[in-house]
PDB file of C-alpha atoms in Angstrom:
ATOM      1  CA  MET A 204     -51.656  11.590   5.605  1.00 80.00           C
ATOM      2  CA  ASN A 205     -54.353   9.120   4.626  1.00 92.00           C
ATOM      3  CA  PRO A 206     -57.533   9.235   6.726  1.00 97.00           C
ATOM      4  CA  ILE A 207     -58.088   6.406   9.197  1.00 98.00           C
ATOM      5  CA  LEU A 208     -61.873   6.704   8.894  1.00 98.00           C
ATOM      6  CA  VAL A 209     -63.934   7.873   5.920  1.00 98.00           C
ATOM      7  CA  VAL A 210     -67.660   8.573   6.072  1.00 98.00           C
ATOM      8  CA  ASP A 211     -68.696   8.643   2.421  1.00 98.00           C
ATOM      9  CA  GLY A 212     -72.169   9.855   1.475  1.00 98.00           C
ATOM     10  CA  VAL A 213     -73.844   7.995   4.310  1.00 98.00           C
ATOM     11  CA  THR A 214     -77.656   8.040   4.278  1.00 98.00           C
ATOM     12  CA  LYS A 215     -80.174   6.358   6.551  1.00 97.00           C
ATOM     13  CA  LYS A 216     -83.898   6.261   5.804  1.00 96.00           C
ATOM     14  CA  TYR A 217     -86.657   4.852   7.951  1.00 93.00           C
ATOM     15  CA  GLY A 218     -89.585   4.541   5.575  1.00 90.00           C
ATOM     16  CA  GLY A 219     -90.348   8.088   4.461  1.00 90.00           C
ATOM     17  CA  LEU A 220     -88.111   9.652   7.128  1.00 93.00           C
ATOM     18  CA  THR A 221     -84.510  10.503   6.245  1.00 95.00           C
ATOM     19  CA  ALA A 222     -82.590  10.523   9.540  1.00 96.00           C
ATOM     20  CA  VAL A 223     -79.159  11.044   7.959  1.00 97.00           C
ATOM     21  CA  ASN A 224     -78.775  12.455   4.483  1.00 97.00           C
ATOM     22  CA  ASN A 225     -75.604  12.085   2.387  1.00 97.00           C
ATOM     23  CA  ILE A 226     -73.084  12.959   5.107  1.00 98.00           C
ATOM     24  CA  SER A 227     -69.373  12.801   4.267  1.00 98.00           C
ATOM     25  CA  PHE A 228     -66.201  13.593   6.218  1.00 98.00           C
ATOM     26  CA  ASP A 229     -62.766  12.112   6.926  1.00 97.00           C
ATOM     27  CA  VAL A 230     -61.020  11.508  10.239  1.00 98.00           C
ATOM     28  CA  THR A 231     -57.233  11.815  10.373  1.00 97.00           C
ATOM     29  CA  PRO A 232     -55.157   9.439  12.547  1.00 97.00           C
ATOM     30  CA  GLY A 233     -54.588  10.934  15.991  1.00 96.00           C
ATOM     31  CA  GLU A 234     -57.392  13.477  15.612  1.00 97.00           C
ATOM     32  CA  ILE A 235     -60.124  14.382  18.070  1.00 97.00           C
ATOM     33  CA  LEU A 236     -63.199  15.130  15.965  1.00 98.00           C
ATOM     34  CA  SER A 237     -66.542  16.100  17.484  1.00 97.00           C
ATOM     35  CA  VAL A 238     -69.979  15.769  15.913  1.00 96.00           C
ATOM     36  CA  ILE A 239     -72.431  18.347  17.219  1.00 95.00           C
ATOM     37  CA  GLY A 240     -75.919  19.554  16.397  1.00 93.00           C
ATOM     38  CA  PRO A 241     -79.244  20.440  18.006  1.00 90.00           C
ATOM     39  CA  ASN A 242     -81.415  17.747  19.574  1.00 86.00           C
ATOM     40  CA  GLY A 243     -82.834  15.470  16.900  1.00 87.00           C
ATOM     41  CA  ALA A 244     -80.214  16.471  14.325  1.00 92.00           C
ATOM     42  CA  GLY A 245     -79.216  12.865  13.596  1.00 93.00           C
ATOM     43  CA  LYS A 246     -76.018  12.614  15.667  1.00 93.00           C
ATOM     44  CA  SER A 247     -76.922   9.349  17.391  1.00 90.00           C
ATOM     45  CA  THR A 248     -78.033   7.742  14.131  1.00 94.00           C
ATOM     46  CA  LEU A 249     -74.757   8.783  12.491  1.00 95.00           C
ATOM     47  CA  PHE A 250     -72.799   7.174  15.331  1.00 93.00           C
ATOM     48  CA  LYS A 251     -74.808   3.977  14.928  1.00 94.00           C
ATOM     49  CA  LEU A 252     -74.049   3.958  11.192  1.00 96.00           C
ATOM     50  CA  ILE A 253     -70.310   4.458  11.737  1.00 96.00           C
ATOM     51  CA  SER A 254     -70.130   1.660  14.316  1.00 94.00           C
ATOM     52  CA  SER A 255     -72.465  -0.514  12.185  1.00 95.00           C
ATOM     53  CA  PHE A 256     -75.160  -0.857  14.835  1.00 93.00           C
ATOM     54  CA  VAL A 257     -77.625   0.003  12.079  1.00 95.00           C
ATOM     55  CA  PRO A 258     -77.150  -0.564   8.318  1.00 96.00           C
ATOM     56  CA  THR A 259     -76.797   2.296   5.879  1.00 97.00           C
ATOM     57  CA  THR A 260     -79.452   2.905   3.239  1.00 97.00           C
ATOM     58  CA  SER A 261     -76.709   4.185   0.940  1.00 97.00           C
ATOM     59  CA  GLY A 262     -73.124   5.357   1.209  1.00 97.00           C
ATOM     60  CA  GLN A 263     -70.339   3.653   3.119  1.00 97.00           C
ATOM     61  CA  VAL A 264     -67.921   3.899   6.013  1.00 98.00           C
ATOM     62  CA  LEU A 265     -64.281   2.952   5.440  1.00 98.00           C
ATOM     63  CA  PHE A 266     -61.699   2.098   8.107  1.00 98.00           C
ATOM     64  CA  LYS A 267     -58.113   2.079   6.835  1.00 97.00           C
ATOM     65  CA  GLY A 268     -59.510   1.808   3.318  1.00 96.00           C
ATOM     66  CA  GLU A 269     -61.750  -1.192   4.106  1.00 97.00           C
ATOM     67  CA  ARG A 270     -65.513  -0.956   4.094  1.00 97.00           C
ATOM     68  CA  ILE A 271     -66.923  -1.593   7.576  1.00 97.00           C
ATOM     69  CA  SER A 272     -70.485  -0.334   7.128  1.00 96.00           C
ATOM     70  CA  ASN A 273     -73.187  -3.008   7.315  1.00 95.00           C
ATOM     71  CA  LEU A 274     -70.899  -5.526   8.997  1.00 96.00           C
ATOM     72  CA  THR A 275     -71.915  -6.856  12.410  1.00 94.00           C
ATOM     73  CA  PRO A 276     -70.893  -4.512  15.272  1.00 92.00           C
ATOM     74  CA  HIS A 277     -68.580  -7.025  16.968  1.00 89.00           C
ATOM     75  CA  VAL A 278     -66.656  -7.525  13.716  1.00 93.00           C
ATOM     76  CA  VAL A 279     -66.229  -3.755  13.381  1.00 95.00           C
ATOM     77  CA  ALA A 280     -65.069  -3.582  16.997  1.00 92.00           C
ATOM     78  CA  ARG A 281     -62.539  -6.368  16.435  1.00 90.00           C
ATOM     79  CA  LYS A 282     -61.145  -4.412  13.496  1.00 94.00           C
ATOM     80  CA  GLY A 283     -60.544  -1.453  15.816  1.00 95.00           C
ATOM     81  CA  VAL A 284     -63.564   0.878  15.622  1.00 96.00           C
ATOM     82  CA  VAL A 285     -65.202   0.774  19.054  1.00 94.00           C
ATOM     83  CA  ARG A 286     -68.214   2.660  20.316  1.00 91.00           C
ATOM     84  CA  THR A 287     -68.722   3.353  24.000  1.00 85.00           C
ATOM     85  CA  PHE A 288     -72.157   3.724  25.545  1.00 69.00           C
ATOM     86  CA  GLN A 289     -73.191   5.879  28.441  1.00 58.00           C
ATOM     87  CA  GLU A 290     -73.919   3.178  31.034  1.00 56.00           C
ATOM     88  CA  THR A 291     -75.496   0.201  29.312  1.00 52.00           C
ATOM     89  CA  THR A 292     -72.239  -1.784  29.054  1.00 68.00           C
ATOM     90  CA  ILE A 293     -71.406  -1.502  32.752  1.00 81.00           C
ATOM     91  CA  PHE A 294     -72.097  -4.421  35.101  1.00 84.00           C
ATOM     92  CA  ARG A 295     -73.144  -2.643  38.271  1.00 85.00           C
ATOM     93  CA  SER A 296     -72.789  -5.711  40.474  1.00 89.00           C
ATOM     94  CA  MET A 297     -69.107  -6.049  39.513  1.00 91.00           C
ATOM     95  CA  THR A 298     -66.144  -4.025  40.692  1.00 95.00           C
ATOM     96  CA  VAL A 299     -64.412  -1.506  38.463  1.00 94.00           C
ATOM     97  CA  ARG A 300     -61.544  -3.918  37.818  1.00 94.00           C
ATOM     98  CA  GLU A 301     -63.875  -6.834  37.096  1.00 92.00           C
ATOM     99  CA  ASN A 302     -65.782  -4.718  34.560  1.00 92.00           C
ATOM    100  CA  ILE A 303     -62.564  -3.888  32.744  1.00 93.00           C
ATOM    101  CA  VAL A 304     -61.301  -7.482  32.774  1.00 91.00           C
ATOM    102  CA  VAL A 305     -64.584  -8.784  31.318  1.00 87.00           C
ATOM    103  CA  SER A 306     -64.456  -6.118  28.605  1.00 87.00           C
ATOM    104  CA  HIS A 307     -61.371  -7.753  27.082  1.00 83.00           C
ATOM    105  CA  HIS A 308     -63.550 -10.542  25.633  1.00 78.00           C
ATOM    106  CA  LEU A 309     -63.077  -9.346  22.040  1.00 72.00           C
ATOM    107  CA  ARG A 310     -59.368 -10.119  22.436  1.00 69.00           C
ATOM    108  CA  SER A 311     -59.877 -13.658  23.777  1.00 72.00           C
ATOM    109  CA  LYS A 312     -57.893 -16.475  22.237  1.00 66.00           C
ATOM    110  CA  ALA A 313     -59.752 -19.108  24.256  1.00 60.00           C
ATOM    111  CA  SER A 314     -63.321 -20.157  23.519  1.00 62.00           C
ATOM    112  CA  LEU A 315     -66.184 -19.868  25.980  1.00 61.00           C
ATOM    113  CA  LEU A 316     -65.842 -23.613  26.616  1.00 57.00           C
ATOM    114  CA  GLY A 317     -62.139 -23.090  27.201  1.00 58.00           C
ATOM    115  CA  PHE A 318     -62.856 -20.577  29.950  1.00 57.00           C
ATOM    116  CA  PHE A 319     -65.399 -22.965  31.468  1.00 62.00           C
ATOM    117  CA  LEU A 320     -62.884 -25.837  31.471  1.00 60.00           C
ATOM    118  CA  GLY A 321     -59.964 -23.660  32.551  1.00 66.00           C
ATOM    119  CA  THR A 322     -57.676 -24.550  29.657  1.00 76.00           C
ATOM    120  CA  SER A 323     -54.114 -23.252  29.482  1.00 75.00           C
ATOM    121  CA  VAL A 324     -55.112 -20.775  26.762  1.00 71.00           C
ATOM    122  CA  ALA A 325     -57.958 -19.487  28.925  1.00 69.00           C
ATOM    123  CA  ARG A 326     -55.643 -19.120  31.936  1.00 74.00           C
ATOM    124  CA  GLU A 327     -53.182 -17.163  29.814  1.00 82.00           C
ATOM    125  CA  ASP A 328     -56.007 -14.919  28.590  1.00 75.00           C
ATOM    126  CA  GLU A 329     -57.106 -14.277  32.178  1.00 82.00           C
ATOM    127  CA  LYS A 330     -53.559 -13.355  33.195  1.00 86.00           C
ATOM    128  CA  THR A 331     -53.107 -11.034  30.209  1.00 87.00           C
ATOM    129  CA  PHE A 332     -56.479  -9.376  30.708  1.00 89.00           C
ATOM    130  CA  GLY A 333     -55.803  -8.814  34.402  1.00 89.00           C
ATOM    131  CA  GLN A 334     -52.483  -7.145  33.643  1.00 93.00           C
ATOM    132  CA  SER A 335     -54.087  -5.017  30.955  1.00 92.00           C
ATOM    133  CA  ALA A 336     -56.922  -4.015  33.299  1.00 93.00           C
ATOM    134  CA  ASP A 337     -54.412  -2.908  35.933  1.00 95.00           C
ATOM    135  CA  ASP A 338     -52.558  -0.887  33.295  1.00 95.00           C
ATOM    136  CA  ILE A 339     -55.778   0.825  32.189  1.00 94.00           C
ATOM    137  CA  ILE A 340     -56.749   1.564  35.800  1.00 95.00           C
ATOM    138  CA  GLU A 341     -53.369   3.191  36.379  1.00 94.00           C
ATOM    139  CA  PHE A 342     -53.529   5.154  33.125  1.00 92.00           C
ATOM    140  CA  LEU A 343     -56.945   6.599  33.986  1.00 91.00           C
ATOM    141  CA  GLY A 344     -56.046   7.198  37.634  1.00 91.00           C
ATOM    142  CA  LEU A 345     -58.704   4.813  38.965  1.00 92.00           C
ATOM    143  CA  GLN A 346     -56.502   2.956  41.465  1.00 94.00           C
ATOM    144  CA  SER A 347     -58.501   4.208  44.458  1.00 94.00           C
ATOM    145  CA  ILE A 348     -61.755   2.725  43.115  1.00 94.00           C
ATOM    146  CA  GLY A 349     -60.509  -0.452  41.442  1.00 94.00           C
ATOM    147  CA  ASP A 350     -62.255  -2.638  44.008  1.00 95.00           C
ATOM    148  CA  GLU A 351     -65.373  -0.460  44.249  1.00 95.00           C
ATOM    149  CA  LEU A 352     -68.676  -1.795  42.958  1.00 94.00           C
ATOM    150  CA  ALA A 353     -69.779   0.039  39.829  1.00 91.00           C
ATOM    151  CA  SER A 354     -73.186   0.614  41.423  1.00 91.00           C
ATOM    152  CA  ASN A 355     -71.529   2.895  44.000  1.00 92.00           C
ATOM    153  CA  LEU A 356     -69.737   5.160  41.516  1.00 89.00           C
ATOM    154  CA  PRO A 357     -70.581   8.844  40.994  1.00 86.00           C
ATOM    155  CA  GLN A 358     -71.217  10.133  37.470  1.00 81.00           C
ATOM    156  CA  GLY A 359     -67.647  11.193  36.743  1.00 81.00           C
ATOM    157  CA  HIS A 360     -66.199   7.820  37.671  1.00 87.00           C
ATOM    158  CA  LEU A 361     -68.906   6.020  35.682  1.00 87.00           C
ATOM    159  CA  ARG A 362     -67.853   7.949  32.591  1.00 85.00           C
ATOM    160  CA  ALA A 363     -64.195   7.094  33.244  1.00 88.00           C
ATOM    161  CA  LEU A 364     -65.151   3.432  33.646  1.00 91.00           C
ATOM    162  CA  GLY A 365     -66.972   3.576  30.315  1.00 88.00           C
ATOM    163  CA  MET A 366     -63.777   4.854  28.715  1.00 89.00           C
ATOM    164  CA  ALA A 367     -61.786   2.093  30.436  1.00 91.00           C
ATOM    165  CA  ILE A 368     -64.168  -0.506  29.009  1.00 90.00           C
ATOM    166  CA  GLY A 369     -63.589   0.953  25.550  1.00 89.00           C
ATOM    167  CA  LEU A 370     -59.804   0.895  26.056  1.00 91.00           C
ATOM    168  CA  ALA A 371     -59.943  -2.777  26.992  1.00 91.00           C
ATOM    169  CA  THR A 372     -60.837  -3.612  23.375  1.00 90.00           C
ATOM    170  CA  ASN A 373     -57.569  -2.010  22.166  1.00 91.00           C
ATOM    171  CA  PRO A 374     -59.275   0.410  19.761  1.00 94.00           C
ATOM    172  CA  ALA A 375     -57.684   2.367  16.942  1.00 97.00           C
ATOM    173  CA  VAL A 376     -60.749   4.641  16.745  1.00 97.00           C
ATOM    174  CA  LEU A 377     -62.873   5.221  19.836  1.00 96.00           C
ATOM    175  CA  LEU A 378     -66.373   6.642  19.442  1.00 95.00           C
ATOM    176  CA  LEU A 379     -67.425   8.375  22.655  1.00 93.00           C
ATOM    177  CA  ASP A 380     -71.146   8.869  23.203  1.00 88.00           C
ATOM    178  CA  GLU A 381     -71.679  12.042  25.281  1.00 88.00           C
ATOM    179  CA  PRO A 382     -68.651  11.456  27.541  1.00 89.00           C
ATOM    180  CA  PHE A 383     -69.300  14.643  29.552  1.00 88.00           C
ATOM    181  CA  ALA A 384     -73.045  14.185  30.135  1.00 84.00           C
ATOM    182  CA  GLY A 385     -74.189  14.800  33.698  1.00 80.00           C
ATOM    183  CA  MET A 386     -70.813  16.052  34.929  1.00 84.00           C
ATOM    184  CA  ASN A 387     -69.993  19.190  36.861  1.00 86.00           C
ATOM    185  CA  HIS A 388     -67.288  21.564  35.594  1.00 88.00           C
ATOM    186  CA  ASP A 389     -64.376  19.940  37.433  1.00 89.00           C
ATOM    187  CA  GLU A 390     -65.399  16.438  36.349  1.00 87.00           C
ATOM    188  CA  THR A 391     -65.753  17.612  32.757  1.00 90.00           C
ATOM    189  CA  MET A 392     -62.316  19.215  32.675  1.00 91.00           C
ATOM    190  CA  HIS A 393     -60.809  16.043  34.162  1.00 89.00           C
ATOM    191  CA  MET A 394     -62.473  13.969  31.454  1.00 90.00           C
ATOM    192  CA  VAL A 395     -61.254  16.396  28.770  1.00 93.00           C
ATOM    193  CA  THR A 396     -57.723  15.805  30.033  1.00 93.00           C
ATOM    194  CA  LEU A 397     -58.202  12.030  29.957  1.00 91.00           C
ATOM    195  CA  VAL A 398     -59.482  12.078  26.371  1.00 93.00           C
ATOM    196  CA  LYS A 399     -56.492  14.156  25.267  1.00 94.00           C
ATOM    197  CA  ARG A 400     -54.115  11.761  27.039  1.00 93.00           C
ATOM    198  CA  LEU A 401     -55.883   8.879  25.326  1.00 92.00           C
ATOM    199  CA  ARG A 402     -55.006  10.432  21.985  1.00 94.00           C
ATOM    200  CA  ASP A 403     -51.514  11.621  22.897  1.00 95.00           C
ATOM    201  CA  GLU A 404     -50.251   8.642  24.910  1.00 93.00           C
ATOM    202  CA  ARG A 405     -52.263   5.734  23.526  1.00 92.00           C
ATOM    203  CA  ASN A 406     -52.409   6.842  19.872  1.00 94.00           C
ATOM    204  CA  VAL A 407     -56.183   6.453  19.809  1.00 96.00           C
ATOM    205  CA  THR A 408     -58.164   8.501  17.303  1.00 98.00           C
ATOM    206  CA  VAL A 409     -61.282   9.905  18.967  1.00 97.00           C
ATOM    207  CA  LEU A 410     -64.678  10.679  17.472  1.00 97.00           C
ATOM    208  CA  LEU A 411     -67.252  12.020  19.913  1.00 94.00           C
ATOM    209  CA  VAL A 412     -70.836  13.196  20.052  1.00 93.00           C
ATOM    210  CA  GLU A 413     -71.430  15.769  22.765  1.00 90.00           C
ATOM    211  CA  HIS A 414     -73.806  18.529  23.877  1.00 87.00           C
ATOM    212  CA  ASP A 415     -71.374  20.336  26.201  1.00 89.00           C
ATOM    213  CA  MET A 416     -70.188  23.018  23.778  1.00 90.00           C
ATOM    214  CA  PRO A 417     -67.489  24.638  25.973  1.00 91.00           C
ATOM    215  CA  ALA A 418     -65.909  21.208  26.407  1.00 93.00           C
ATOM    216  CA  VAL A 419     -66.251  20.461  22.684  1.00 94.00           C
ATOM    217  CA  MET A 420     -64.561  23.735  21.761  1.00 93.00           C
ATOM    218  CA  LYS A 421     -61.745  22.999  24.190  1.00 94.00           C
ATOM    219  CA  ILE A 422     -61.052  19.422  23.173  1.00 95.00           C
ATOM    220  CA  SER A 423     -61.683  19.252  19.416  1.00 96.00           C
ATOM    221  CA  ASP A 424     -59.208  19.497  16.564  1.00 97.00           C
ATOM    222  CA  ARG A 425     -62.140  19.707  14.154  1.00 97.00           C
ATOM    223  CA  ILE A 426     -65.903  19.776  14.446  1.00 97.00           C
ATOM    224  CA  VAL A 427     -68.624  18.467  12.138  1.00 97.00           C
ATOM    225  CA  VAL A 428     -72.042  20.083  12.581  1.00 96.00           C
ATOM    226  CA  ILE A 429     -75.229  18.400  11.444  1.00 96.00           C
ATOM    227  CA  ASN A 430     -78.816  19.604  11.461  1.00 94.00           C
ATOM    228  CA  PHE A 431     -81.956  17.856  10.231  1.00 93.00           C
ATOM    229  CA  GLY A 432     -79.764  14.923   9.176  1.00 95.00           C
ATOM    230  CA  GLU A 433     -77.446  16.958   6.945  1.00 96.00           C
ATOM    231  CA  LYS A 434     -73.922  18.291   7.415  1.00 97.00           C
ATOM    232  CA  ILE A 435     -74.053  22.089   7.548  1.00 96.00           C
ATOM    233  CA  ALA A 436     -70.480  22.905   8.603  1.00 96.00           C
ATOM    234  CA  GLU A 437     -67.051  21.408   9.191  1.00 97.00           C
ATOM    235  CA  GLY A 438     -63.894  23.041  10.482  1.00 96.00           C
ATOM    236  CA  ALA A 439     -61.753  24.112  13.421  1.00 96.00           C
ATOM    237  CA  PRO A 440     -63.521  25.275  16.604  1.00 95.00           C
ATOM    238  CA  ALA A 441     -62.916  28.952  15.823  1.00 93.00           C
ATOM    239  CA  GLU A 442     -64.497  28.552  12.378  1.00 94.00           C
ATOM    240  CA  ILE A 443     -67.512  26.753  13.792  1.00 94.00           C
ATOM    241  CA  GLN A 444     -68.129  29.407  16.452  1.00 90.00           C
ATOM    242  CA  SER A 445     -68.412  32.119  13.804  1.00 90.00           C
ATOM    243  CA  ASN A 446     -70.331  30.115  11.194  1.00 92.00           C
ATOM    244  CA  GLU A 447     -73.704  31.720  10.495  1.00 90.00           C
ATOM    245  CA  LYS A 448     -75.375  28.417   9.605  1.00 90.00           C
ATOM    246  CA  VAL A 449     -74.279  26.923  12.915  1.00 91.00           C
ATOM    247  CA  ILE A 450     -75.511  29.935  14.881  1.00 88.00           C
ATOM    248  CA  GLU A 451     -78.838  29.774  13.067  1.00 87.00           C
ATOM    249  CA  ALA A 452     -79.149  26.023  13.766  1.00 85.00           C
ATOM    250  CA  TYR A 453     -78.728  26.726  17.455  1.00 77.00           C
ATOM    251  CA  LEU A 454     -81.503  29.363  17.262  1.00 52.00           C
ATOM    252  CA  GLY A 455     -79.038  32.217  17.511  1.00 54.00           C
ATOM    253  CA  SER A 456     -78.101  31.396  21.099  1.00 51.00           C
ATOM    254  CA  GLU A 457     -74.386  31.811  20.608  1.00 47.00           C
ATOM    255  CA  ASP A 458     -73.498  32.432  24.240  1.00 48.00           C
ATOM    256  CA  ASP A 459     -75.272  29.404  25.665  1.00 52.00           C
ATOM    257  CA  ALA A 460     -75.158  26.962  22.792  1.00 54.00           C
ATOM    258  CA  ILE A 461     -71.772  27.126  21.076  1.00 48.00           C
ATOM    259  CA  GLY A 462     -69.540  28.705  23.631  1.00 54.00           C
ATOM    260  CA  LEU A 463     -69.105  32.200  22.210  1.00 45.00           C
TER     261      LEU A 463
END
């Protein structure tokens, strides 16, 4: 099976600092792949390179065989590679449903002027987006909070709303930025289930950066480990847990750091 996403020798330099150095890996369609590493390893920069929020110094990122690196982020998102953020894309003064409806803007057929004038195309977009938002709310089990203001949501529901916003763009590859951050155990396990359903029922390939190692080991098909901007390991969770380079990168704290 051909990879849906290829990271090919990607490097990012900021002056004399190399934040990401010649990292390569493939992502298979329908896979859940996690990128892990100690604080400051370069995970966030790598995510920004994949989603084209920052340009590469060298190397490239391919989506379905087409180069997407160094394009504008909204063009990459329209093609199907969508990055979620922790909370910055959420409008706290809007309800959950309103947030999801607004997030369909990448799929709009009408122009901004069309929405302002209420053209027939704009009205059709609004109807379609409302139906899609209701479908996403049902899929994620958010019916009870659909009319709740985002500002009133606890951490677990905020993370679920972030995923809903990503789903609204109809992604082929969804990049999740620390989807389990700040959650208790029950919330984390619920989110793990949602991410797996996203892959299994919506055919979305998932790439995530995360610090919660027990959750990563539970959810991942494969794991890529980076340290000091370089890839030091790649493989199934069981391989990663026993990899000496990974253990050393986490200062030998196997029990706490990588879920052993």
